[in-house]
C-alpha cells in the first residue's frame, strides 16, 4: 500500500464516524442548540423578537429580573415545589414498590394494586389539573369528606387561598409523579439477589435492618439517578400549575415557568422572558452536569 | 447529446415562462387569519368568503383559522417576522403592541380613497392617530339574573343601582346551600375578569379608569368600584374560589343554580340554555352608582379586523374589510355569531326572534360600547397587575384605596 493510499484510508477511518453521526448532529443542532442560542441572544437584546432591528441591551434584562421580588418568590416556590415533589415521589414510590415486590401480598391483589398505583402516570398534566381542581374546589369532594369527618369546620379554598395553594399544587404533582419512582424501584428491587436476604436471615437481621443495609444501598444508584431526573423535570412543570392556579392567588404559586410565560405572553417582554428562561436553563444545566458526572463516576 | 438537450431546455424555459405569465394573470389570494371560523357554525364563514369572491372576481380568500390563543400567538409572531396575513382578526387588547411593531396598516387613506362612510361603523379603533381596527362583531356583557333564585329570595325588583345589587345579592346568598348572590372570576390564568366583571361597573356609570389617556386608577370611580366589590365580598355574597375561578366556571355555576347573578357575555345565552333548558333567567344592564341617569357604558369584547402593513394586496384586503363591515353582510355575520353589529345600520335577525337578545339589543341601543382596555399597551399585563391587587384586597391584605394606588403605580410604569 502506498503512503498516499494509507493516508487516505486513515482519513476515511477518522471521518466515517462523524459522517454516521451527522444526521443526529444536524437534528440536535437545529432542534436544540439553535433555539437555545436564539433565546440566549434574545436575553441580551432590547425588544427581542418584537422588532426587526433590536439593539444590544447588555445585562439589563438580567438586572431587571433579579431586582424583581416576584422572580425571587418564584424561585423559592420552584425550589419548594420541586424538593417536596421529589422527596415524596421517592418516599411513596419506595413504599409502593416494596409493597408490590412483597411475597406477603396475594398475587391477585398485587396485580390489581399494580394497575391502580400506576394510574396517575397515564393521565396528561391537563387531566390531572382538571381532576384536582374538581376535587379541591370549595364545594368539592375533599372538603365534603373532611367536613363530614369533622376534620375541618368550614370549606377550605385549597387553590384560591394564598396559605394553601402552593401545598395543594405540590400535592397534585406528588400524586401525578410517584409512579416513575415506583416502576424504577420495583425493577431495581427485582434485580437484588435473593442470597443477600437469605444471608441476612441467617444472621438474624430484622426487616428494617434488611431495608437499611441491603435494599436501600442496592437501590441507591437508581434513587440518585431518578431523583436527579425528577428534579430537572419537576423544576420545569408548567401546565399543572398554570391550569390549577395560573400562578395565583396573588403570587403564591408563581414558579419560574409561569413567571417566564407571563413575561413572554402577557407582558410581551420577550427579552426579559428570555433572561428568565436562561436562568432556568442554567439551573437545569447545573443539575444535568451533576447527573452526567454521577453517571460517569458509576 | 447537445442536440437533444437544447430542445428540452427550450421546452423547460417555455414552460417556466408560461407558468410565470399564468401566475401573473391569476387571482390575488388574500390570507385571512382569525379565530372566528371555529366559533361559527361549520362552513358559514367560508360561505361568506365564497360570496365575497363571487362579488369580487379575481380575489380569492384563504382562511387561516385556529383557537383564540393560538391565533394570538400566531399573529404576534407574524408581526415580528413580517409574515402577518393580509387581513387579520384582532382583539382590541392586541392592537397597541401590533401598532408598536408597525404591523398594522393605517386604514384612514383607504377609507378616504374609497369614500367609505365612517358614520356607518360603530367604532374605529385608533392608535397614534392611525385607524387600525374596526370591531366587526361585539359581544356585550350585561348582568344575567336567575329569576327563580331571585323570586325565592324575595327580590321582586331587579337591581338597577349598586346598592340594590348588594341587597339582592345578600338575599340570594345561602352559603349552607352552596348558593351565592354573585360570582367573580379573577383567575390569573386569564385575567379578563378585571375587564368584564370589575371595570364594567365603572363604565356602566359613565365613568372612566383613565384620565387624559393615562391611568387614573386611584381616582374615585375605580376606588368606589373596588369598595363596592369588597362590600359584596365582606357580606359573603360572592361564590368562593374567586382567585382561581375562570369565566367558564362562572357560567357553569350560574347554569347550575349556584349563583343568582353574574356579569357575562351575551354570546353565552345559547350555551346557558343548552346546559340547563329549565333555567329561568333575565338580562339587565350593569347597575350604576346612586343617582346616575346618563347613558350607560356597555362593556364588550369584539371580533376586530385590520390589515397588515406588510400586505402586498392592501387594496384587495380593504375590499374584504369593507365587505364584512357592509350593512347586509355584517348583519348576516353577527346573526351567526349571536353578536351585535359593527355596522350601526345592521340589524341581526335574532333580536326579533329571541326575547333575551331583543332585550339586550335595547340595552345596547340605549347605551354605548365601552372597553377602555382596547388599544392600551400590554392590556393583558395591566389586567394581571390589577387582578393581583384586587386579590390582595379581597384577602384582607390591603384597603381598596391601597389596591387602587398600587395598581396605578404598576400601570403608570407601562405607559
mmCIF file of N, CA and C in Angstrom, chain B residues 227-317:
data_model
loop_
_atom_site.group_PDB
_atom_site.id
_atom_site.type_symbol
_atom_site.label_atom_id
_atom_site.label_comp_id
_atom_site.label_asym_id
_atom_site.label_seq_id
_atom_site.Cartn_x
_atom_site.Cartn_y
_atom_site.Cartn_z
ATOM 1 N N UNK B 227 -64.368 49.375 46.394
ATOM 2 C CA UNK B 227 -65.060 49.379 47.690
ATOM 3 C C UNK B 227 -66.365 48.587 47.599
ATOM 4 N N UNK B 228 -67.048 48.754 46.473
ATOM 5 C CA UNK B 228 -68.307 48.039 46.250
ATOM 6 C C UNK B 228 -68.067 46.517 46.183
ATOM 7 N N UNK B 229 -67.027 46.127 45.422
ATOM 8 C CA UNK B 229 -66.714 44.696 45.296
ATOM 9 C C UNK B 229 -66.327 44.131 46.667
ATOM 10 N N UNK B 230 -65.568 44.933 47.423
ATOM 11 C CA UNK B 230 -65.157 44.477 48.762
ATOM 12 C C UNK B 230 -66.389 44.296 49.659
ATOM 13 N N UNK B 231 -67.345 45.217 49.524
ATOM 14 C CA UNK B 231 -68.549 45.107 50.363
ATOM 15 C C UNK B 231 -69.336 43.838 50.011
ATOM 16 N N UNK B 232 -69.347 43.473 48.736
ATOM 17 C CA UNK B 232 -70.009 42.224 48.330
ATOM 18 C C UNK B 232 -69.273 41.023 48.918
ATOM 19 N N UNK B 233 -67.926 41.115 48.913
ATOM 20 C CA UNK B 233 -67.121 40.016 49.448
ATOM 21 C C UNK B 233 -67.272 39.922 50.962
ATOM 22 N N UNK B 234 -67.230 41.088 51.639
ATOM 23 C CA UNK B 234 -67.356 41.093 53.099
ATOM 24 C C UNK B 234 -68.713 40.551 53.539
ATOM 25 N N UNK B 235 -69.721 40.788 52.699
ATOM 26 C CA UNK B 235 -71.069 40.297 53.042
ATOM 27 C C UNK B 235 -71.223 38.809 52.723
ATOM 28 N N UNK B 236 -70.152 38.208 52.178
ATOM 29 C CA UNK B 236 -70.176 36.766 51.875
ATOM 30 C C UNK B 236 -71.069 36.406 50.704
ATOM 31 N N UNK B 237 -71.314 37.377 49.824
ATOM 32 C CA UNK B 237 -72.252 37.097 48.720
ATOM 33 C C UNK B 237 -71.564 36.541 47.472
ATOM 34 N N UNK B 238 -70.214 36.551 47.469
ATOM 35 C CA UNK B 238 -69.507 36.078 46.266
ATOM 36 C C UNK B 238 -69.159 34.598 46.422
ATOM 37 N N UNK B 239 -69.433 33.862 45.389
ATOM 38 C CA UNK B 239 -69.156 32.424 45.397
ATOM 39 C C UNK B 239 -67.660 32.187 45.670
ATOM 40 N N UNK B 240 -67.313 31.244 46.573
ATOM 41 C CA UNK B 240 -65.907 31.063 46.950
ATOM 42 C C UNK B 240 -65.028 30.568 45.798
ATOM 43 N N UNK B 241 -63.711 30.781 45.957
ATOM 44 C CA UNK B 241 -62.755 30.353 44.928
ATOM 45 C C UNK B 241 -62.476 31.443 43.915
ATOM 46 N N UNK B 242 -62.671 32.700 44.331
ATOM 47 C CA UNK B 242 -62.538 33.844 43.410
ATOM 48 C C UNK B 242 -61.187 33.846 42.682
ATOM 49 N N UNK B 243 -60.105 33.644 43.440
ATOM 50 C CA UNK B 243 -58.765 33.864 42.897
ATOM 51 C C UNK B 243 -58.370 32.887 41.792
ATOM 52 N N UNK B 244 -59.054 31.756 41.693
ATOM 53 C CA UNK B 244 -58.689 30.807 40.632
ATOM 54 C C UNK B 244 -59.872 30.523 39.707
ATOM 55 N N UNK B 245 -60.944 31.252 39.911
ATOM 56 C CA UNK B 245 -62.152 30.964 39.093
ATOM 57 C C UNK B 245 -61.995 31.538 37.684
ATOM 58 N N UNK B 246 -62.397 30.738 36.692
ATOM 59 C CA UNK B 246 -62.327 31.190 35.299
ATOM 60 C C UNK B 246 -63.726 31.570 34.812
ATOM 61 N N UNK B 247 -63.782 32.218 33.661
ATOM 62 C CA UNK B 247 -65.081 32.632 33.116
ATOM 63 C C UNK B 247 -65.973 31.416 32.873
ATOM 64 N N UNK B 248 -65.362 30.343 32.392
ATOM 65 C CA UNK B 248 -66.126 29.128 32.108
ATOM 66 C C UNK B 248 -66.775 28.582 33.380
ATOM 67 N N UNK B 249 -66.015 28.608 34.480
ATOM 68 C CA UNK B 249 -66.565 28.113 35.751
ATOM 69 C C UNK B 249 -67.674 29.033 36.252
ATOM 70 N N UNK B 250 -67.517 30.321 36.003
ATOM 71 C CA UNK B 250 -68.552 31.286 36.376
ATOM 72 C C UNK B 250 -69.875 30.908 35.707
ATOM 73 N N UNK B 251 -69.814 30.648 34.421
ATOM 74 C CA UNK B 251 -71.033 30.298 33.675
ATOM 75 C C UNK B 251 -71.616 28.985 34.192
ATOM 76 N N UNK B 252 -70.735 28.022 34.474
ATOM 77 C CA UNK B 252 -71.204 26.728 34.985
ATOM 78 C C UNK B 252 -71.963 26.906 36.296
ATOM 79 N N UNK B 253 -71.458 27.760 37.181
ATOM 80 C CA UNK B 253 -72.125 27.980 38.475
ATOM 81 C C UNK B 253 -73.489 28.625 38.268
ATOM 82 N N UNK B 254 -73.567 29.534 37.323
ATOM 83 C CA UNK B 254 -74.850 30.182 37.047
ATOM 84 C C UNK B 254 -75.836 29.168 36.460
ATOM 85 N N UNK B 255 -75.329 28.377 35.541
ATOM 86 C CA UNK B 255 -76.177 27.363 34.889
ATOM 87 C C UNK B 255 -76.729 26.377 35.913
ATOM 88 N N UNK B 256 -75.928 26.067 36.921
ATOM 89 C CA UNK B 256 -76.322 25.069 37.917
ATOM 90 C C UNK B 256 -77.016 25.666 39.143
ATOM 91 N N UNK B 257 -77.592 26.839 39.002
ATOM 92 C CA UNK B 257 -78.371 27.473 40.079
ATOM 93 C C UNK B 257 -77.557 27.758 41.334
ATOM 94 N N UNK B 258 -76.241 27.893 41.166
ATOM 95 C CA UNK B 258 -75.428 28.139 42.359
ATOM 96 C C UNK B 258 -75.147 29.608 42.597
ATOM 97 N N UNK B 259 -75.361 30.440 41.579
ATOM 98 C CA UNK B 259 -75.248 31.886 41.789
ATOM 99 C C UNK B 259 -76.472 32.587 41.186
ATOM 100 N N UNK B 260 -76.845 33.653 41.842
ATOM 101 C CA UNK B 260 -78.048 34.366 41.406
ATOM 102 C C UNK B 260 -77.789 35.334 40.274
ATOM 103 N N UNK B 261 -76.595 35.949 40.281
ATOM 104 C CA UNK B 261 -76.332 36.979 39.273
ATOM 105 C C UNK B 261 -74.880 36.882 38.798
ATOM 106 N N UNK B 262 -74.692 37.215 37.541
ATOM 107 C CA UNK B 262 -73.317 37.271 37.004
ATOM 108 C C UNK B 262 -73.275 38.276 35.859
ATOM 109 N N UNK B 263 -72.101 38.884 35.703
ATOM 110 C CA UNK B 263 -71.872 39.724 34.526
ATOM 111 C C UNK B 263 -71.290 38.775 33.483
ATOM 112 N N UNK B 264 -71.920 38.712 32.317
ATOM 113 C CA UNK B 264 -71.401 37.745 31.345
ATOM 114 C C UNK B 264 -71.721 38.164 29.915
ATOM 115 N N UNK B 265 -70.987 37.504 29.006
ATOM 116 C CA UNK B 265 -71.172 37.807 27.582
ATOM 117 C C UNK B 265 -72.524 37.301 27.086
ATOM 118 N N UNK B 266 -73.141 38.121 26.274
ATOM 119 C CA UNK B 266 -74.418 37.729 25.664
ATOM 120 C C UNK B 266 -74.227 36.523 24.757
ATOM 121 N N UNK B 267 -72.991 36.328 24.335
ATOM 122 C CA UNK B 267 -72.703 35.190 23.447
ATOM 123 C C UNK B 267 -72.971 33.861 24.138
ATOM 124 N N UNK B 268 -73.098 33.894 25.478
ATOM 125 C CA UNK B 268 -73.309 32.645 26.217
ATOM 126 C C UNK B 268 -74.772 32.262 26.379
ATOM 127 N N UNK B 269 -75.672 33.082 25.873
ATOM 128 C CA UNK B 269 -77.111 32.801 26.070
ATOM 129 C C UNK B 269 -77.471 31.394 25.589
ATOM 130 N N UNK B 270 -77.066 31.073 24.363
ATOM 131 C CA UNK B 270 -77.419 29.754 23.817
ATOM 132 C C UNK B 270 -76.758 28.627 24.599
ATOM 133 N N UNK B 271 -75.515 28.863 25.030
ATOM 134 C CA UNK B 271 -74.789 27.858 25.810
ATOM 135 C C UNK B 271 -75.541 27.596 27.126
ATOM 136 N N UNK B 272 -75.983 28.679 27.784
ATOM 137 C CA UNK B 272 -76.691 28.548 29.059
ATOM 138 C C UNK B 272 -77.984 27.743 28.853
ATOM 139 N N UNK B 273 -78.694 28.073 27.787
ATOM 140 C CA UNK B 273 -79.957 27.358 27.510
ATOM 141 C C UNK B 273 -79.715 25.885 27.219
ATOM 142 N N UNK B 274 -78.609 25.631 26.509
ATOM 143 C CA UNK B 274 -78.286 24.249 26.151
ATOM 144 C C UNK B 274 -77.929 23.461 27.411
ATOM 145 N N UNK B 275 -77.149 24.092 28.311
ATOM 146 C CA UNK B 275 -76.689 23.394 29.513
ATOM 147 C C UNK B 275 -77.829 23.181 30.509
ATOM 148 N N UNK B 276 -78.745 24.136 30.585
ATOM 149 C CA UNK B 276 -79.870 23.983 31.505
ATOM 150 C C UNK B 276 -81.125 24.609 30.888
ATOM 151 N N UNK B 277 -81.830 23.818 30.093
ATOM 152 C CA UNK B 277 -83.001 24.369 29.379
ATOM 153 C C UNK B 277 -84.069 24.919 30.330
ATOM 154 N N UNK B 278 -84.072 24.446 31.582
ATOM 155 C CA UNK B 278 -85.114 24.887 32.518
ATOM 156 C C UNK B 278 -84.761 26.185 33.241
ATOM 157 N N UNK B 279 -83.529 26.649 33.056
ATOM 158 C CA UNK B 279 -83.105 27.839 33.796
ATOM 159 C C UNK B 279 -83.919 29.061 33.369
ATOM 160 N N UNK B 280 -84.491 29.709 34.377
ATOM 161 C CA UNK B 280 -85.344 30.874 34.128
ATOM 162 C C UNK B 280 -84.508 32.121 34.435
ATOM 163 N N UNK B 281 -84.034 32.782 33.381
ATOM 164 C CA UNK B 281 -83.165 33.931 33.644
ATOM 165 C C UNK B 281 -83.559 35.141 32.812
ATOM 166 N N UNK B 282 -83.074 36.285 33.258
ATOM 167 C CA UNK B 282 -83.334 37.527 32.527
ATOM 168 C C UNK B 282 -82.017 38.304 32.412
ATOM 169 N N UNK B 283 -82.040 39.311 31.563
ATOM 170 C CA UNK B 283 -80.847 40.123 31.339
ATOM 171 C C UNK B 283 -81.153 41.564 31.730
ATOM 172 N N UNK B 284 -80.237 42.159 32.494
ATOM 173 C CA UNK B 284 -80.408 43.569 32.883
ATOM 174 C C UNK B 284 -79.094 44.314 32.643
ATOM 175 N N UNK B 285 -79.164 45.637 32.508
ATOM 176 C CA UNK B 285 -77.898 46.380 32.361
ATOM 177 C C UNK B 285 -77.092 46.310 33.666
ATOM 178 N N UNK B 286 -75.798 46.503 33.573
ATOM 179 C CA UNK B 286 -74.963 46.524 34.781
ATOM 180 C C UNK B 286 -75.426 47.698 35.653
ATOM 181 N N UNK B 287 -75.780 47.437 36.927
ATOM 182 C CA UNK B 287 -76.277 48.515 37.795
ATOM 183 C C UNK B 287 -75.273 49.677 37.942
ATOM 184 N N UNK B 288 -75.825 50.834 38.229
ATOM 185 C CA UNK B 288 -74.999 52.052 38.257
ATOM 186 C C UNK B 288 -74.904 52.628 39.676
ATOM 187 N N UNK B 289 -74.054 53.649 39.836
ATOM 188 C CA UNK B 289 -73.934 54.314 41.146
ATOM 189 C C UNK B 289 -75.225 55.107 41.407
ATOM 190 N N UNK B 290 -75.492 55.344 42.670
ATOM 191 C CA UNK B 290 -76.723 56.041 43.062
ATOM 192 C C UNK B 290 -76.840 57.386 42.338
ATOM 193 N N UNK B 291 -77.992 57.627 41.798
ATOM 194 C CA UNK B 291 -78.262 58.934 41.204
ATOM 195 C C UNK B 291 -77.816 59.100 39.767
ATOM 196 N N UNK B 292 -77.134 58.113 39.199
ATOM 197 C CA UNK B 292 -76.676 58.267 37.816
ATOM 198 C C UNK B 292 -77.826 58.001 36.849
ATOM 199 N N UNK B 293 -78.039 58.934 35.945
ATOM 200 C CA UNK B 293 -79.148 58.769 34.995
ATOM 201 C C UNK B 293 -78.691 58.884 33.542
ATOM 202 N N UNK B 294 -77.397 59.069 33.348
ATOM 203 C CA UNK B 294 -76.891 59.245 31.972
ATOM 204 C C UNK B 294 -76.854 57.943 31.200
ATOM 205 N N UNK B 295 -76.254 58.013 30.025
ATOM 206 C CA UNK B 295 -76.114 56.817 29.173
ATOM 207 C C UNK B 295 -75.177 55.828 29.832
ATOM 208 N N UNK B 296 -75.507 54.547 29.697
ATOM 209 C CA UNK B 296 -74.676 53.528 30.341
ATOM 210 C C UNK B 296 -73.653 52.954 29.381
ATOM 211 N N UNK B 297 -72.433 52.864 29.872
ATOM 212 C CA UNK B 297 -71.390 52.214 29.068
ATOM 213 C C UNK B 297 -71.595 50.718 29.150
ATOM 214 N N UNK B 298 -71.555 50.077 28.007
ATOM 215 C CA UNK B 298 -71.798 48.639 27.976
ATOM 216 C C UNK B 298 -70.477 47.924 27.647
ATOM 217 N N UNK B 299 -69.922 47.192 28.636
ATOM 218 C CA UNK B 299 -68.655 46.512 28.358
ATOM 219 C C UNK B 299 -68.812 45.509 27.228
ATOM 220 N N UNK B 300 -67.783 45.362 26.453
ATOM 221 C CA UNK B 300 -67.876 44.437 25.328
ATOM 222 C C UNK B 300 -66.510 43.862 24.985
ATOM 223 N N UNK B 301 -66.564 42.721 24.337
ATOM 224 C CA UNK B 301 -65.372 42.148 23.713
ATOM 225 C C UNK B 301 -65.707 42.083 22.231
ATOM 226 N N UNK B 302 -64.699 42.194 21.397
ATOM 227 C CA UNK B 302 -65.059 42.246 19.983
ATOM 228 C C UNK B 302 -64.194 41.374 19.097
ATOM 229 N N UNK B 303 -64.782 41.052 17.968
ATOM 230 C CA UNK B 303 -64.016 40.476 16.873
ATOM 231 C C UNK B 303 -63.632 41.680 16.019
ATOM 232 N N UNK B 304 -62.389 42.068 16.089
ATOM 233 C CA UNK B 304 -61.949 43.202 15.290
ATOM 234 C C UNK B 304 -61.289 42.734 14.011
ATOM 235 N N UNK B 305 -61.101 43.684 13.099
ATOM 236 C CA UNK B 305 -60.440 43.336 11.844
ATOM 237 C C UNK B 305 -59.466 44.449 11.465
ATOM 238 N N UNK B 306 -58.341 44.054 10.889
ATOM 239 C CA UNK B 306 -57.346 45.030 10.444
ATOM 240 C C UNK B 306 -56.588 44.488 9.246
ATOM 241 N N UNK B 307 -55.724 45.321 8.698
ATOM 242 C CA UNK B 307 -54.961 44.941 7.503
ATOM 243 C C UNK B 307 -53.472 45.011 7.837
ATOM 244 N N UNK B 308 -52.741 44.041 7.353
ATOM 245 C CA UNK B 308 -51.299 44.008 7.618
ATOM 246 C C UNK B 308 -50.599 45.140 6.885
ATOM 247 N N UNK B 309 -49.681 45.809 7.593
ATOM 248 C CA UNK B 309 -48.915 46.889 6.964
ATOM 249 C C UNK B 309 -47.996 46.333 5.881
ATOM 250 N N UNK B 310 -47.634 45.071 6.004
ATOM 251 C CA UNK B 310 -46.725 44.465 5.035
ATOM 252 C C UNK B 310 -47.437 43.779 3.879
ATOM 253 N N UNK B 311 -48.769 43.841 3.847
ATOM 254 C CA UNK B 311 -49.511 43.142 2.786
ATOM 255 C C UNK B 311 -49.242 43.772 1.422
ATOM 256 N N UNK B 312 -49.051 42.903 0.425
ATOM 257 C CA UNK B 312 -48.838 43.396 -0.934
ATOM 258 C C UNK B 312 -50.178 43.605 -1.633
ATOM 259 N N UNK B 313 -51.243 43.231 -0.970
ATOM 260 C CA UNK B 313 -52.573 43.332 -1.586
ATOM 261 C C UNK B 313 -53.505 44.171 -0.713
ATOM 262 N N UNK B 314 -53.031 45.329 -0.298
ATOM 263 C CA UNK B 314 -53.838 46.129 0.636
ATOM 264 C C UNK B 314 -55.153 46.587 0.000
ATOM 265 N N UNK B 315 -55.114 46.854 -1.292
ATOM 266 C CA UNK B 315 -56.331 47.314 -1.968
ATOM 267 C C UNK B 315 -57.417 46.224 -1.894
ATOM 268 N N UNK B 316 -56.995 44.996 -2.186
ATOM 269 C CA UNK B 316 -57.943 43.869 -2.142
ATOM 270 C C UNK B 316 -58.360 43.583 -0.697
ATOM 271 N N UNK B 317 -57.387 43.714 0.209
ATOM 272 C CA UNK B 317 -57.681 43.473 1.631
ATOM 273 C C UNK B 317 -58.729 44.469 2.123
#
